[in-house]
């Protein structure tokens, strides 16, 4: 019998009826042995995610020494336990959590992790599976960096004699306490567990059918991607296709485990999508299009920059010092551009500009705000003559000015930078050019 690791997202576990459905899905296939859960998500559009409520509790506790929002969390979990008729001391668990949020003066990571923790306790009781706390097996160092190999060893040792388990997603621990991944991080936990137990398949159960070739809010009925490589997955999810956390690809990729995106609400519609690098791409040029808005470009100009030793290092040290990460660095002979997520520069832009100017004695440093970036991703583009030409013609016909271009060194993406205001039109123009008539 094979092993499947299943991760269920927040919408799939938002209330007792949803959790009941999930229990049915798990029981329907004996290979579904290790289950990773998110915290309860939104029950409808106006609802709030439990994780958001928990963050609010932590902030309240820090500011006032109390957390009134915890009442909402209590109500949700008590309703879930009542609806499922599971035997758990939920009152006791909730009280301990509330006390700790207050006594820690709003430890945000601890607070945020409790949605997953409680949901895992509940699903484990419902299924009769063992509960395994992620804090015992998923490890970060003191600085907060994830320790993948130590985690893999610990998780393997802990799970090797447990036939079936439920594990909370999203968090692990440092030597000092609880630490979470970034938002949506339960996808990463699922991938880590899949690697540790040597799964045959990582099933990621969510509320959509799979990866779409473009954002459905911009393009009408975009096609579903039928197959995707790890590298394409990484590029698309990093550039804004929010089906799977962009870091979830790494653990399964190491062990060559395929990922399947499944729709909890329509299991029959699921698509097998992420396989090894060598799937059959016959006839496919562009696999998908994704993008993000709101980048800032810092433009640095200096005569003879190209022959000045250490120029780039000095510029980059300034950004490192202010803990700003960079997305792209297109360069010319006497110019260098830094493309940075605008929010990274919040409150730091002026000082960063001054420091860069003096670090390299630049002739000119200027800033351009409101850049959007769009990535065309696909192995099929490698060595295909004329792709960039088609892209620029399509954007030109749509009246869109291209401000930046970066053909990723991975050779499976082309990224264009355009004004924020042109973003939607550009996505439609590119979609029509490459995916309607490939
Ligand atoms: N509950 C966390 C969040 O809302 C993590 C997750 O769902 O993956 O981001």
PDB file of N, CA, C and O and ligand atoms in Angstrom, residues 7 9-10 38-39 49 51-52 112 116 169-170 182-187, ligand 1:
ATOM      1  N   UNK A   7      -2.813  17.625   2.648  1.00  0.00           N
ATOM      2  CA  UNK A   7      -2.928  18.888   3.392  1.00  0.00           C
ATOM      3  C   UNK A   7      -4.284  19.501   3.055  1.00  0.00           C
ATOM      4  O   UNK A   7      -4.654  19.584   1.874  1.00  0.00           O
ATOM      5  N   UNK A   9      -6.690  22.854   3.385  1.00  0.00           N
ATOM      6  CA  UNK A   9      -6.628  24.301   3.628  1.00  0.00           C
ATOM      7  C   UNK A   9      -7.773  24.787   4.500  1.00  0.00           C
ATOM      8  O   UNK A   9      -8.698  24.032   4.839  1.00  0.00           O
ATOM      9  N   UNK A  10      -7.711  26.077   4.845  1.00  0.00           N
ATOM     10  CA  UNK A  10      -8.650  26.662   5.794  1.00  0.00           C
ATOM     11  C   UNK A  10     -10.115  26.597   5.374  1.00  0.00           C
ATOM     12  O   UNK A  10     -10.996  26.348   6.200  1.00  0.00           O
ATOM     13  N   UNK A  38      -4.753  23.207   8.096  1.00  0.00           N
ATOM     14  CA  UNK A  38      -4.736  24.654   8.346  1.00  0.00           C
ATOM     15  C   UNK A  38      -5.707  24.956   9.473  1.00  0.00           C
ATOM     16  O   UNK A  38      -6.482  24.101   9.887  1.00  0.00           O
ATOM     17  N   UNK A  39      -5.724  26.215   9.890  1.00  0.00           N
ATOM     18  CA  UNK A  39      -6.730  26.674  10.858  1.00  0.00           C
ATOM     19  C   UNK A  39      -8.049  26.905  10.116  1.00  0.00           C
ATOM     20  O   UNK A  39      -8.049  27.058   8.895  1.00  0.00           O
ATOM     21  N   UNK A  49     -10.818  34.738   9.024  1.00  0.00           N
ATOM     22  CA  UNK A  49     -10.037  33.520   9.262  1.00  0.00           C
ATOM     23  C   UNK A  49      -9.637  33.474  10.727  1.00  0.00           C
ATOM     24  O   UNK A  49      -9.262  34.523  11.298  1.00  0.00           O
ATOM     25  N   UNK A  51      -6.915  32.473  11.918  1.00  0.00           N
ATOM     26  CA  UNK A  51      -5.541  32.985  12.056  1.00  0.00           C
ATOM     27  C   UNK A  51      -5.531  34.508  12.192  1.00  0.00           C
ATOM     28  O   UNK A  51      -4.785  35.064  13.000  1.00  0.00           O
ATOM     29  N   UNK A  52      -6.378  35.180  11.426  1.00  0.00           N
ATOM     30  CA  UNK A  52      -6.434  36.646  11.541  1.00  0.00           C
ATOM     31  C   UNK A  52      -6.942  37.056  12.920  1.00  0.00           C
ATOM     32  O   UNK A  52      -6.449  38.016  13.517  1.00  0.00           O
ATOM     33  N   UNK A 112      -0.746  32.827  16.626  1.00  0.00           N
ATOM     34  CA  UNK A 112      -1.201  32.473  15.271  1.00  0.00           C
ATOM     35  C   UNK A 112      -1.204  30.970  15.050  1.00  0.00           C
ATOM     36  O   UNK A 112      -2.034  30.440  14.306  1.00  0.00           O
ATOM     37  N   UNK A 116      -4.174  26.104  13.889  1.00  0.00           N
ATOM     38  CA  UNK A 116      -3.763  24.820  13.316  1.00  0.00           C
ATOM     39  C   UNK A 116      -3.710  23.757  14.412  1.00  0.00           C
ATOM     40  O   UNK A 116      -4.144  22.616  14.226  1.00  0.00           O
ATOM     41  N   UNK A 169      -0.416  22.298  10.520  1.00  0.00           N
ATOM     42  CA  UNK A 169       0.454  22.983   9.562  1.00  0.00           C
ATOM     43  C   UNK A 169       0.942  24.307  10.124  1.00  0.00           C
ATOM     44  O   UNK A 169       0.645  24.674  11.258  1.00  0.00           O
ATOM     45  N   UNK A 170       1.740  25.012   9.333  1.00  0.00           N
ATOM     46  CA  UNK A 170       2.061  26.427   9.531  1.00  0.00           C
ATOM     47  C   UNK A 170       3.154  26.724  10.553  1.00  0.00           C
ATOM     48  O   UNK A 170       3.786  27.745  10.490  1.00  0.00           O
ATOM     49  N   UNK A 182       5.638  31.826   6.799  1.00  0.00           N
ATOM     50  CA  UNK A 182       4.833  32.982   6.384  1.00  0.00           C
ATOM     51  C   UNK A 182       3.408  32.513   6.076  1.00  0.00           C
ATOM     52  O   UNK A 182       3.144  31.306   6.035  1.00  0.00           O
ATOM     53  N   UNK A 183       2.503  33.456   5.852  1.00  0.00           N
ATOM     54  CA  UNK A 183       1.090  33.128   5.671  1.00  0.00           C
ATOM     55  C   UNK A 183       0.910  32.072   4.577  1.00  0.00           C
ATOM     56  O   UNK A 183       1.612  32.072   3.574  1.00  0.00           O
ATOM     57  N   UNK A 184      -0.024  31.175   4.805  1.00  0.00           N
ATOM     58  CA  UNK A 184      -0.259  30.091   3.859  1.00  0.00           C
ATOM     59  C   UNK A 184       0.737  28.949   4.036  1.00  0.00           C
ATOM     60  O   UNK A 184       0.800  28.022   3.224  1.00  0.00           O
ATOM     61  N   UNK A 185       1.504  28.993   5.125  1.00  0.00           N
ATOM     62  CA  UNK A 185       2.622  28.064   5.291  1.00  0.00           C
ATOM     63  C   UNK A 185       2.272  26.612   5.561  1.00  0.00           C
ATOM     64  O   UNK A 185       3.164  25.756   5.558  1.00  0.00           O
ATOM     65  N   UNK A 186       1.006  26.286   5.768  1.00  0.00           N
ATOM     66  CA  UNK A 186       0.669  24.870   5.965  1.00  0.00           C
ATOM     67  C   UNK A 186       1.014  24.043   4.724  1.00  0.00           C
ATOM     68  O   UNK A 186       1.273  22.842   4.823  1.00  0.00           O
ATOM     69  N   UNK A 187       1.005  24.694   3.564  1.00  0.00           N
ATOM     70  CA  UNK A 187       1.427  23.995   2.334  1.00  0.00           C
ATOM     71  C   UNK A 187       2.866  23.503   2.466  1.00  0.00           C
ATOM     72  O   UNK A 187       3.226  22.442   1.950  1.00  0.00           O
TER      73      UNK A 187
HETATM   74  N1  LIG B   1      -3.612  29.585   8.800  1.00  0.00           N
HETATM   75  C1  LIG B   1      -2.456  30.165   8.208  1.00  0.00           C
HETATM   76  C2  LIG B   1      -2.850  31.342   7.325  1.00  0.00           C
HETATM   77  O1  LIG B   1      -4.015  31.730   7.314  1.00  0.00           O
HETATM   78  C3  LIG B   1      -1.611  29.177   7.488  1.00  0.00           C
HETATM   79  C4  LIG B   1      -2.284  28.375   6.413  1.00  0.00           C
HETATM   80  O2  LIG B   1      -3.509  28.359   6.297  1.00  0.00           O
HETATM   81  O3  LIG B   1      -1.586  27.745   5.625  1.00  0.00           O
HETATM   82  O4  LIG B   1      -2.031  31.884   6.676  1.00  0.00           O
END
